[in-house]
PDB file of C-alpha atoms in Angstrom:
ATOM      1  CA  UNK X 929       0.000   0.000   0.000  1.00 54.00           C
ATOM      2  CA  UNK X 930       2.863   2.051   0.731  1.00 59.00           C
ATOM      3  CA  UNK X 931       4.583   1.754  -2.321  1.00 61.00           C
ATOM      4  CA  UNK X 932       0.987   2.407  -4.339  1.00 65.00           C
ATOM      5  CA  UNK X 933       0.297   6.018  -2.058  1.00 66.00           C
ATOM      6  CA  UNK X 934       3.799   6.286  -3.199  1.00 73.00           C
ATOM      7  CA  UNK X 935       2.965   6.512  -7.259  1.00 82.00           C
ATOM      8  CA  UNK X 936       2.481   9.953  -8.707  1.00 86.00           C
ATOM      9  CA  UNK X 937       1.690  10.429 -12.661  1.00 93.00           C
ATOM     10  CA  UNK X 938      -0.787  11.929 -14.499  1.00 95.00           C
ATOM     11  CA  UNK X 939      -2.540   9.062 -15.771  1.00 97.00           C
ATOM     12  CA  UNK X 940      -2.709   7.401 -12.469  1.00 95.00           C
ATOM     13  CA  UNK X 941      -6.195   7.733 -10.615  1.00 93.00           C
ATOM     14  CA  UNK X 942      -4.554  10.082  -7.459  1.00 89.00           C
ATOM     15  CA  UNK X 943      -4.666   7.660  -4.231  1.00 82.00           C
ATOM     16  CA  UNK X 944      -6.122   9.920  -1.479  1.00 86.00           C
ATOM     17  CA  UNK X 945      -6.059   7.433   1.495  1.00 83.00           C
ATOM     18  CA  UNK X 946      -7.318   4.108   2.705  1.00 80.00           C
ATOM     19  CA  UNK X 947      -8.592   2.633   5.461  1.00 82.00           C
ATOM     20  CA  UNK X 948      -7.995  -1.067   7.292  1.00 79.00           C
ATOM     21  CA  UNK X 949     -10.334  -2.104   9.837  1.00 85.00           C
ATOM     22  CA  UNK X 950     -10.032  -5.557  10.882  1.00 83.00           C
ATOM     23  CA  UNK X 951     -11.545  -7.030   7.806  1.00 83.00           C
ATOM     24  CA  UNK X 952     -12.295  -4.144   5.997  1.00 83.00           C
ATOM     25  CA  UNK X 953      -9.983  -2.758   3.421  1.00 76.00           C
ATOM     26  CA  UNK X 954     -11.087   0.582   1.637  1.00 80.00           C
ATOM     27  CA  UNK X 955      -9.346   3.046  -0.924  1.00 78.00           C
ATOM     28  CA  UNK X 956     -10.131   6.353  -1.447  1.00 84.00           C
ATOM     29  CA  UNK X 957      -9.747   7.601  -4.966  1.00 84.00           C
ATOM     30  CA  UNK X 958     -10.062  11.317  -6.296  1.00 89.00           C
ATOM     31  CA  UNK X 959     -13.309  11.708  -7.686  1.00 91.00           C
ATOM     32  CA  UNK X 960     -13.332  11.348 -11.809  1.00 93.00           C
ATOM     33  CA  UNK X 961     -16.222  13.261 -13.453  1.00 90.00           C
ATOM     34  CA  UNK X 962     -16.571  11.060 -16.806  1.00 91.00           C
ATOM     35  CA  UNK X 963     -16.787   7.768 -14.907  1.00 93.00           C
ATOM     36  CA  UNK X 964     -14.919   4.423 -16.496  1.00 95.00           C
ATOM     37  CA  UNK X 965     -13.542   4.553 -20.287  1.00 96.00           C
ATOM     38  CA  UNK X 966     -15.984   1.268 -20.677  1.00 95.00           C
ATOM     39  CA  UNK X 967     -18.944   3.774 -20.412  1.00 93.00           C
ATOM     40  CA  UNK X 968     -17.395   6.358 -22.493  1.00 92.00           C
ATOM     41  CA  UNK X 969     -16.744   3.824 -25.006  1.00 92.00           C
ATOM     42  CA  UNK X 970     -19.671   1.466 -24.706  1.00 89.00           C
ATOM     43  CA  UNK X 971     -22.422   3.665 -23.529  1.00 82.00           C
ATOM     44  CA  UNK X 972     -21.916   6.945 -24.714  1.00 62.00           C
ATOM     45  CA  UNK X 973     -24.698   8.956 -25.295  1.00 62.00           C
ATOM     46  CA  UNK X 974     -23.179  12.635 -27.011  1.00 65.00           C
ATOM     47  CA  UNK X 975     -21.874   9.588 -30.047  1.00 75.00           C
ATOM     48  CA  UNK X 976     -18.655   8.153 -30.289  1.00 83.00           C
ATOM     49  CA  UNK X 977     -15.348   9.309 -29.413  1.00 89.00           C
ATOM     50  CA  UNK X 978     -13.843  11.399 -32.322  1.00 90.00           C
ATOM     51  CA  UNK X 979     -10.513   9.814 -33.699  1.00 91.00           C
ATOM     52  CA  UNK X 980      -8.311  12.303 -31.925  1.00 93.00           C
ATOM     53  CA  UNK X 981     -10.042  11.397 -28.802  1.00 94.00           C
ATOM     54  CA  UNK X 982      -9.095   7.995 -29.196  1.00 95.00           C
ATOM     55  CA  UNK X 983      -6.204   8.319 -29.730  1.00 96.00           C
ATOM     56  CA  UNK X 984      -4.833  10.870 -27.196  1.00 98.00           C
ATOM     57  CA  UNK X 985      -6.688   8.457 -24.377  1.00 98.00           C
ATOM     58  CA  UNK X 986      -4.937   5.119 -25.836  1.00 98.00           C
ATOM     59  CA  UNK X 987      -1.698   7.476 -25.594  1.00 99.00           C
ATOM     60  CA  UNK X 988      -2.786   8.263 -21.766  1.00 99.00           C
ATOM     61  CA  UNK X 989      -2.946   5.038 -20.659  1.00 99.00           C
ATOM     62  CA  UNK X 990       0.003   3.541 -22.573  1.00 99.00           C
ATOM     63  CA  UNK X 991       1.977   6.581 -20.477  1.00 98.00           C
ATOM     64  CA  UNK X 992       0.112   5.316 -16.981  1.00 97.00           C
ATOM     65  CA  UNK X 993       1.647   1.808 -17.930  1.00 97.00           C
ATOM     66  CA  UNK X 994       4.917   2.863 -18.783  1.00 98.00           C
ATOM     67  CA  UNK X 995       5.042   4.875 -15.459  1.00 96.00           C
ATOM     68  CA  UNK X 996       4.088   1.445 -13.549  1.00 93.00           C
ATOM     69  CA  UNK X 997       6.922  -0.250 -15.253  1.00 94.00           C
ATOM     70  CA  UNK X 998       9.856   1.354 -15.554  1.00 94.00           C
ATOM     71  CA  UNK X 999       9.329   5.074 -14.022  1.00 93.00           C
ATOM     72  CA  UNK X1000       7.380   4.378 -10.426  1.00 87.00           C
ATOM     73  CA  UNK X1001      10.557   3.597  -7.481  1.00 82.00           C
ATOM     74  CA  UNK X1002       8.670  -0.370  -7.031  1.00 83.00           C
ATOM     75  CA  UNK X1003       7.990  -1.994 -10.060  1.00 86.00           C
ATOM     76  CA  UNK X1004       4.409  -2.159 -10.803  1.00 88.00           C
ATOM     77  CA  UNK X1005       2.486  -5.062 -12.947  1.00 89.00           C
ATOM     78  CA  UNK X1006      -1.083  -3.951 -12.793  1.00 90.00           C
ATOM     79  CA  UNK X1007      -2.682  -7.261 -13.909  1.00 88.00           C
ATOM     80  CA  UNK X1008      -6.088  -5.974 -14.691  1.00 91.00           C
ATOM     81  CA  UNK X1009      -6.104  -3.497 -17.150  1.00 96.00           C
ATOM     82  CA  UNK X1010      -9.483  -3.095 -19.272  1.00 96.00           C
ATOM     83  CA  UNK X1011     -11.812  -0.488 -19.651  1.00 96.00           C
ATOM     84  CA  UNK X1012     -13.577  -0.664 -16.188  1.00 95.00           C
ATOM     85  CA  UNK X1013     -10.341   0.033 -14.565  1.00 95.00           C
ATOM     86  CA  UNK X1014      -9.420   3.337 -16.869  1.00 97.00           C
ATOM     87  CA  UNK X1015     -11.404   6.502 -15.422  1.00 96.00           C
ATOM     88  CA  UNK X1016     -11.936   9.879 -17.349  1.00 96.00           C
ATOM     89  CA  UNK X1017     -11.663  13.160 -16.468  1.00 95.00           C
ATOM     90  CA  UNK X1018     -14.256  16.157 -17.669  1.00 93.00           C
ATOM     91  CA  UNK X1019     -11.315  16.999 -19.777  1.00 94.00           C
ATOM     92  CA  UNK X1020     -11.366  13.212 -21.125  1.00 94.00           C
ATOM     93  CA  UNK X1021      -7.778  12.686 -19.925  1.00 97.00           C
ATOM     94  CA  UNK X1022      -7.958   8.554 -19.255  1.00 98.00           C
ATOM     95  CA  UNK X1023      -6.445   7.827 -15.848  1.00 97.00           C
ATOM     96  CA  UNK X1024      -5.323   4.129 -14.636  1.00 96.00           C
ATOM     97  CA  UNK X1025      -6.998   3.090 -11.748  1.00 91.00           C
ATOM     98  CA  UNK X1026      -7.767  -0.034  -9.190  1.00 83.00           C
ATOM     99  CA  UNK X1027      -4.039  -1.423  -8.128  1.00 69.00           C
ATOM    100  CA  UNK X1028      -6.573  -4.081  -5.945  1.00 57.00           C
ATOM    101  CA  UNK X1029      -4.232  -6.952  -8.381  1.00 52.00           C
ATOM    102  CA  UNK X1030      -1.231  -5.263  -8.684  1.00 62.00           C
ATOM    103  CA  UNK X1031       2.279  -7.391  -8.444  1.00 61.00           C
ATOM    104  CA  UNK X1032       5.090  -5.454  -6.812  1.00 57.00           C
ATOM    105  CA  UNK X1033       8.712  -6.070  -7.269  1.00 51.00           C
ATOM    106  CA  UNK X1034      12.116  -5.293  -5.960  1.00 46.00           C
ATOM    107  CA  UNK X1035      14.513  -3.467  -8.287  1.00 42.00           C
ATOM    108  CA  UNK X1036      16.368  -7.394  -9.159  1.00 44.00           C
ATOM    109  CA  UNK X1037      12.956  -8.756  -9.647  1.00 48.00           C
ATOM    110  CA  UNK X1038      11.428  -8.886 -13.334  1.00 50.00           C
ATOM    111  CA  UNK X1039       9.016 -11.906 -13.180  1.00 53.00           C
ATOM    112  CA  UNK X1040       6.305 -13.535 -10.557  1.00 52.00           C
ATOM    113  CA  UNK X1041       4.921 -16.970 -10.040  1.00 50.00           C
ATOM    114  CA  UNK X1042       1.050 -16.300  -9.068  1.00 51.00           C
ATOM    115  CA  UNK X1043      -2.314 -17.522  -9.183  1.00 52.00           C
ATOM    116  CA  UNK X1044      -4.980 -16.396 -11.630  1.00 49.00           C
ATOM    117  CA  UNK X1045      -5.603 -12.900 -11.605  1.00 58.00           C
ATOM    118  CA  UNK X1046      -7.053 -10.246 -14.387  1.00 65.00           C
ATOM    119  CA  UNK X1047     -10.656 -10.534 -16.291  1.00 78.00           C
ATOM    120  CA  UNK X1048     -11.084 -13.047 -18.781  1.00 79.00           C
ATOM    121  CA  UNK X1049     -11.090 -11.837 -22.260  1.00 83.00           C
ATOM    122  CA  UNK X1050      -7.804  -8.980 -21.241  1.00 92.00           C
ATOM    123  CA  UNK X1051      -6.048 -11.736 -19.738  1.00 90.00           C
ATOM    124  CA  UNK X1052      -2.541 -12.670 -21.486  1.00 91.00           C
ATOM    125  CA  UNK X1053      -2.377 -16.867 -22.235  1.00 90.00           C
ATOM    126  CA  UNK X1054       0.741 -16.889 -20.251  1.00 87.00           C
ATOM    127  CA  UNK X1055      -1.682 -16.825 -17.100  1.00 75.00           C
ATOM    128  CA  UNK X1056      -3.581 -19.746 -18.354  1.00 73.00           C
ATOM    129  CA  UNK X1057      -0.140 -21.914 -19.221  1.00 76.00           C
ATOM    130  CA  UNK X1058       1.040 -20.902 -15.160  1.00 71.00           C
ATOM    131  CA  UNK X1059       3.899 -19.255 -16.612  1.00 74.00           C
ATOM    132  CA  UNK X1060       5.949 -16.798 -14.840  1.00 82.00           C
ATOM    133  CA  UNK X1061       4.381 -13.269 -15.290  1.00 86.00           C
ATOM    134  CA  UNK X1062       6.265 -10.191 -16.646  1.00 92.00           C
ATOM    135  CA  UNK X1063       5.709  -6.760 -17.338  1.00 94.00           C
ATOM    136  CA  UNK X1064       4.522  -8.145 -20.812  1.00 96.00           C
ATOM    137  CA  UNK X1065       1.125  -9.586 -19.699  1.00 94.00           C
ATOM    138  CA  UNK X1066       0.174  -5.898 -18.831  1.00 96.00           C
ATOM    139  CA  UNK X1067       1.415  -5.258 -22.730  1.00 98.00           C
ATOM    140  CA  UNK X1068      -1.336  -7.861 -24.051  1.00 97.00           C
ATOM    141  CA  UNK X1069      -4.217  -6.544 -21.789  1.00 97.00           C
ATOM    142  CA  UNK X1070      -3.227  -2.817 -23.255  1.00 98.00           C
ATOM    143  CA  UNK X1071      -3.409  -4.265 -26.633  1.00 98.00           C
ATOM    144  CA  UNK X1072      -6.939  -5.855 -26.139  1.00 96.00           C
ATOM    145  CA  UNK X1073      -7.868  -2.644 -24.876  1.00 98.00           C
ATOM    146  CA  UNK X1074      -6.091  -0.216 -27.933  1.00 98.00           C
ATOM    147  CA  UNK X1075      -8.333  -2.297 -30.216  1.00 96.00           C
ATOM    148  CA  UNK X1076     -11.526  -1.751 -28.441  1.00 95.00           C
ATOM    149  CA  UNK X1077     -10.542   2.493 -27.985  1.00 96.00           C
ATOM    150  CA  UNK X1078     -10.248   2.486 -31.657  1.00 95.00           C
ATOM    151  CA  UNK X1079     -13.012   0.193 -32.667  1.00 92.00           C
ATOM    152  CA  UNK X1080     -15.375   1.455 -30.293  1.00 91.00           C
ATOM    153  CA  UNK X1081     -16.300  -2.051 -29.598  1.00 90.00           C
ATOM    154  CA  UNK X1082     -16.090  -4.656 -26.768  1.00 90.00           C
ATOM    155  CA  UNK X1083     -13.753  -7.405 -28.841  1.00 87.00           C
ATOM    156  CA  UNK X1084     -15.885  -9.835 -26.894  1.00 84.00           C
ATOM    157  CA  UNK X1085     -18.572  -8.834 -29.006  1.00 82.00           C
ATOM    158  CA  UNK X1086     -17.027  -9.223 -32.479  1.00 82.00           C
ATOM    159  CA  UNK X1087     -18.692 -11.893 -34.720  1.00 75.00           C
ATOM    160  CA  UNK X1088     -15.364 -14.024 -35.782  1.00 79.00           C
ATOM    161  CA  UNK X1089     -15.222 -16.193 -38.246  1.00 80.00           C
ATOM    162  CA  UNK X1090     -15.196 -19.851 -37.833  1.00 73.00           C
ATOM    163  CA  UNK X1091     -12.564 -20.319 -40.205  1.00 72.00           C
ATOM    164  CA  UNK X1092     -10.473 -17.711 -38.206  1.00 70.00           C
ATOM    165  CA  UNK X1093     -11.362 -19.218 -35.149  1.00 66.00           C
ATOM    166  CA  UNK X1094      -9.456 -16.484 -33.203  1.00 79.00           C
ATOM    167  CA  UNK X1095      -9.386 -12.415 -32.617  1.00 83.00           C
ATOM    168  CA  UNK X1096      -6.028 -12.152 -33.926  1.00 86.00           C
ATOM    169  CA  UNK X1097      -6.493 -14.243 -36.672  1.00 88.00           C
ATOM    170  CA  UNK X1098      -9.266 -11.945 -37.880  1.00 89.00           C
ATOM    171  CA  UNK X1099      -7.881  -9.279 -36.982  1.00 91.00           C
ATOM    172  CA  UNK X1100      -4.947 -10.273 -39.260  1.00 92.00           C
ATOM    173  CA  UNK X1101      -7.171 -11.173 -41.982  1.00 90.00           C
ATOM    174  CA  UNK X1102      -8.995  -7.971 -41.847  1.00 92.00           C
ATOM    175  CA  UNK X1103      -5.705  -5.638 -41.659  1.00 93.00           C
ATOM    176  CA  UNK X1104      -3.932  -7.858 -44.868  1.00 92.00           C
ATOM    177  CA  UNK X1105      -7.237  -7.552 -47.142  1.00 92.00           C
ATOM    178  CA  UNK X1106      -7.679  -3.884 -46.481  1.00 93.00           C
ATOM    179  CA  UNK X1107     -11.689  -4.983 -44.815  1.00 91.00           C
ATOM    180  CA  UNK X1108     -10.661  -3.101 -41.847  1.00 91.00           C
ATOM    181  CA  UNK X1109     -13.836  -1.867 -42.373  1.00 89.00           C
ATOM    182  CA  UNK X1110     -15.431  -4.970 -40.428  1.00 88.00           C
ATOM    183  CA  UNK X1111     -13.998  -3.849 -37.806  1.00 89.00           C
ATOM    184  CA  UNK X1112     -16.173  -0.883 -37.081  1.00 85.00           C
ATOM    185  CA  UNK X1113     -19.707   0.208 -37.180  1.00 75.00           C
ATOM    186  CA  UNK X1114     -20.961   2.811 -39.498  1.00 69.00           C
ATOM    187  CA  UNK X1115     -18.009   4.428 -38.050  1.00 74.00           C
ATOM    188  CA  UNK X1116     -17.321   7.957 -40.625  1.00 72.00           C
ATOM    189  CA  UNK X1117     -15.253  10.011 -38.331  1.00 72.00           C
ATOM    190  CA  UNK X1118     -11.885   7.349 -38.770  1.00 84.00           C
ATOM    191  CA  UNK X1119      -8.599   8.355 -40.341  1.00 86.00           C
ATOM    192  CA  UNK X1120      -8.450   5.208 -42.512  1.00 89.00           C
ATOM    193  CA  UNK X1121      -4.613   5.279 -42.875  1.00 92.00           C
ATOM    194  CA  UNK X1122      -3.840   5.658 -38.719  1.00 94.00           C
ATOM    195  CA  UNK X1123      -6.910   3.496 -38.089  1.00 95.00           C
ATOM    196  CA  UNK X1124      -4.646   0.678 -39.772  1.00 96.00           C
ATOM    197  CA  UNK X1125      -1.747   1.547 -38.165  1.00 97.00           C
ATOM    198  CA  UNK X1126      -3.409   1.319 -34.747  1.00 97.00           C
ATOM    199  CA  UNK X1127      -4.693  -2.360 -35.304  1.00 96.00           C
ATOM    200  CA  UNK X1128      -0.926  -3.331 -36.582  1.00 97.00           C
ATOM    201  CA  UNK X1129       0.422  -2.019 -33.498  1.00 98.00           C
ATOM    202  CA  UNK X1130      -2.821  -3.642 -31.370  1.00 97.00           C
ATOM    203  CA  UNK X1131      -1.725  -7.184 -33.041  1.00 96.00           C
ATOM    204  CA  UNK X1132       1.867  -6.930 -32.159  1.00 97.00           C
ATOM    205  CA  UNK X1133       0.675  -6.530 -28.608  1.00 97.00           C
ATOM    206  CA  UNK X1134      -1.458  -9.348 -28.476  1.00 96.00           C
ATOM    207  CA  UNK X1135       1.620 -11.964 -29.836  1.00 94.00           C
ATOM    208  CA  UNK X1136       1.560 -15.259 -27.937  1.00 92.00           C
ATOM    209  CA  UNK X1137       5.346 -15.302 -26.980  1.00 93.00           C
ATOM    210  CA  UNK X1138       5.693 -12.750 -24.348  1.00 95.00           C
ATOM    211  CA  UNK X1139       9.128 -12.146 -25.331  1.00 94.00           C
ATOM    212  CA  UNK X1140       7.993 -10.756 -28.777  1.00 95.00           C
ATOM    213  CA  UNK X1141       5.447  -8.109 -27.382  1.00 97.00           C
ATOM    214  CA  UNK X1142       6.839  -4.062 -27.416  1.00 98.00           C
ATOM    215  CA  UNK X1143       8.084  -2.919 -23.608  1.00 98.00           C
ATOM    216  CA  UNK X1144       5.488  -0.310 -23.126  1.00 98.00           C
ATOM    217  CA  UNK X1145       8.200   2.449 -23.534  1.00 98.00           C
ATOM    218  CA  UNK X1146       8.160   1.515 -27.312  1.00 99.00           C
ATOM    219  CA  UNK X1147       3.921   1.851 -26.953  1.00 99.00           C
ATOM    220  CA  UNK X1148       4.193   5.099 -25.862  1.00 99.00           C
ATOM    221  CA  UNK X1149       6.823   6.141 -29.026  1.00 99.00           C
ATOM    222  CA  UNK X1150       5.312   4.282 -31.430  1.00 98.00           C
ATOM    223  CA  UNK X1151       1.630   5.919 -30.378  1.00 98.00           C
ATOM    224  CA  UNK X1152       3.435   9.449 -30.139  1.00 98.00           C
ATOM    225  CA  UNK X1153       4.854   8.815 -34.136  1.00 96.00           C
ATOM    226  CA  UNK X1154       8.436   8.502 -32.813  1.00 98.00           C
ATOM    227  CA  UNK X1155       9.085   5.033 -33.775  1.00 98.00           C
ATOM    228  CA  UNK X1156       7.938   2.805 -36.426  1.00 97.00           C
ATOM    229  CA  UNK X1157       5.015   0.774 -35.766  1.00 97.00           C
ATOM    230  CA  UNK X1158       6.280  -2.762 -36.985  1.00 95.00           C
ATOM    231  CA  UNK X1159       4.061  -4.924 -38.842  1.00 92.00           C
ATOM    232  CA  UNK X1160       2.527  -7.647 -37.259  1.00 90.00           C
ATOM    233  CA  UNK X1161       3.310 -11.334 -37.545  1.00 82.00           C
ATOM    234  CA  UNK X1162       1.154 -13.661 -39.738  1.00 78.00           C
ATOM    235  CA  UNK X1163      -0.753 -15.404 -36.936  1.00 64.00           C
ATOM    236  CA  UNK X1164      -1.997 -17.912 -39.445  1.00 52.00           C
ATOM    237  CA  UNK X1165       1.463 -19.187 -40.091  1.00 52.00           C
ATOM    238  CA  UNK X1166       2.441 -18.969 -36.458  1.00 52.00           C
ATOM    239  CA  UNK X1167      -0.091 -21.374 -35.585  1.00 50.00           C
ATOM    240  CA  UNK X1168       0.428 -24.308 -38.344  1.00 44.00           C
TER     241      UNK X1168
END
């Protein structure tokens, strides 16, 4: 808890205090105006997001991440990033919040042996193979969630092919015969070209190996236009 109160970054919900009473564990939050990025997403009722919205709050909490990471003096893997757990301000600045999950580590530590933790469906595999977890299963929830900022769509909700049988697979599919368009619903406001460059950069997030996932610190400079975004590996070959 110490080491939480302890975090300070602009796309960090603020910590204000907590309280532990024999059973009873509570955390006091600053108050955020625009309530969860799920229902600013999902439930929205001024319309969708415009593009630059999108992408300036996928930027936000990339930069929260990357503070957890490699910035914050403890190591921080949040473990259950997904909408529900990124808050808005009126300003529509996304802040990371609920550290209720969070794996801490020492400055020689890089990678945890722990039970099941996260939500399904943002979950990286590695916690269903009772791998070690790294830094890099935070990377694969924050590319579930870049494709649902930009789609404007739980990827839960997605009608996949059978013959893709999974959401990168489709995903794939989609982004190599320019029908990104299926991605989206009756969507006009989308820059087509940085729409595509979003899902490439969403799919190399979502990779299988760990190892092969961007740090976060490449996220952030890839989503700022710094570096390259890469493009993505054929999942359908990966898998045969």
């Amino acid at each position: 808890m110490n080491a939480i109160g302890r975090t300070h970054h602009k796309n960090l919900v603020k910590l204000l205090g907590y309280c532990h009473d024999g059973t009873n564990r509570l955390l006091v939050y600053e108050y955020m105006t625009n309530g969860s990025l799920a229902n600013f997403l999902f439930k929205s009722y001024g319309g969708r997001p415009t593009w630059e919205d999108r992408v300036s709050i996928a930027l936000n909490v990339a930069q929260g991440i990357l503070y957890l990471h490699e910035e914050c003096e403890t190591q921080i893997i949040h473990c259950d990033i997904k909408p529900e757990n990124i808050l808005m301000t009126e300003q529509k600045c996304a802040k990371l919040a609920d550290f209720g999950l969070a794996n801490l580590f020492k400055a020689d530590q890089s990678r945890t042996y722990t039970g099941f933790r996260g939500t399904r469906g943002y979950v990286a595999p590695e916690w269903h193979r009772f791998m070690s977890i790294t830094v890099k299963a935070d990377v694969y929830s924050f590319g579930i969630v870049l494709l649902e900022i930009i789609c404007c769509r739980r990827v839960s909700t997605m009608a996949i092919p059978k013959d893709q049988a999974t959401l990168e697979n489709w995903m794939y599919h989609c982004l190599e015969a320019n029908e990104l368009d299926k991605l989206v619903k009756d969507d006009d406001g989308i820059d087509t070209n940085k729409f595509r460059e979003m899902v490439k950069l969403g799919l190399c997030c979502i990779q299988e190996d760990p190892s092969l996932r961007p740090s976060m610190k490449k996220v952030v400079l890839m989503l700022e236009g710094i570096l390259e975004i890469p493009s993505p590996p054929n999942f359908f070959s990966s898998r045969h």
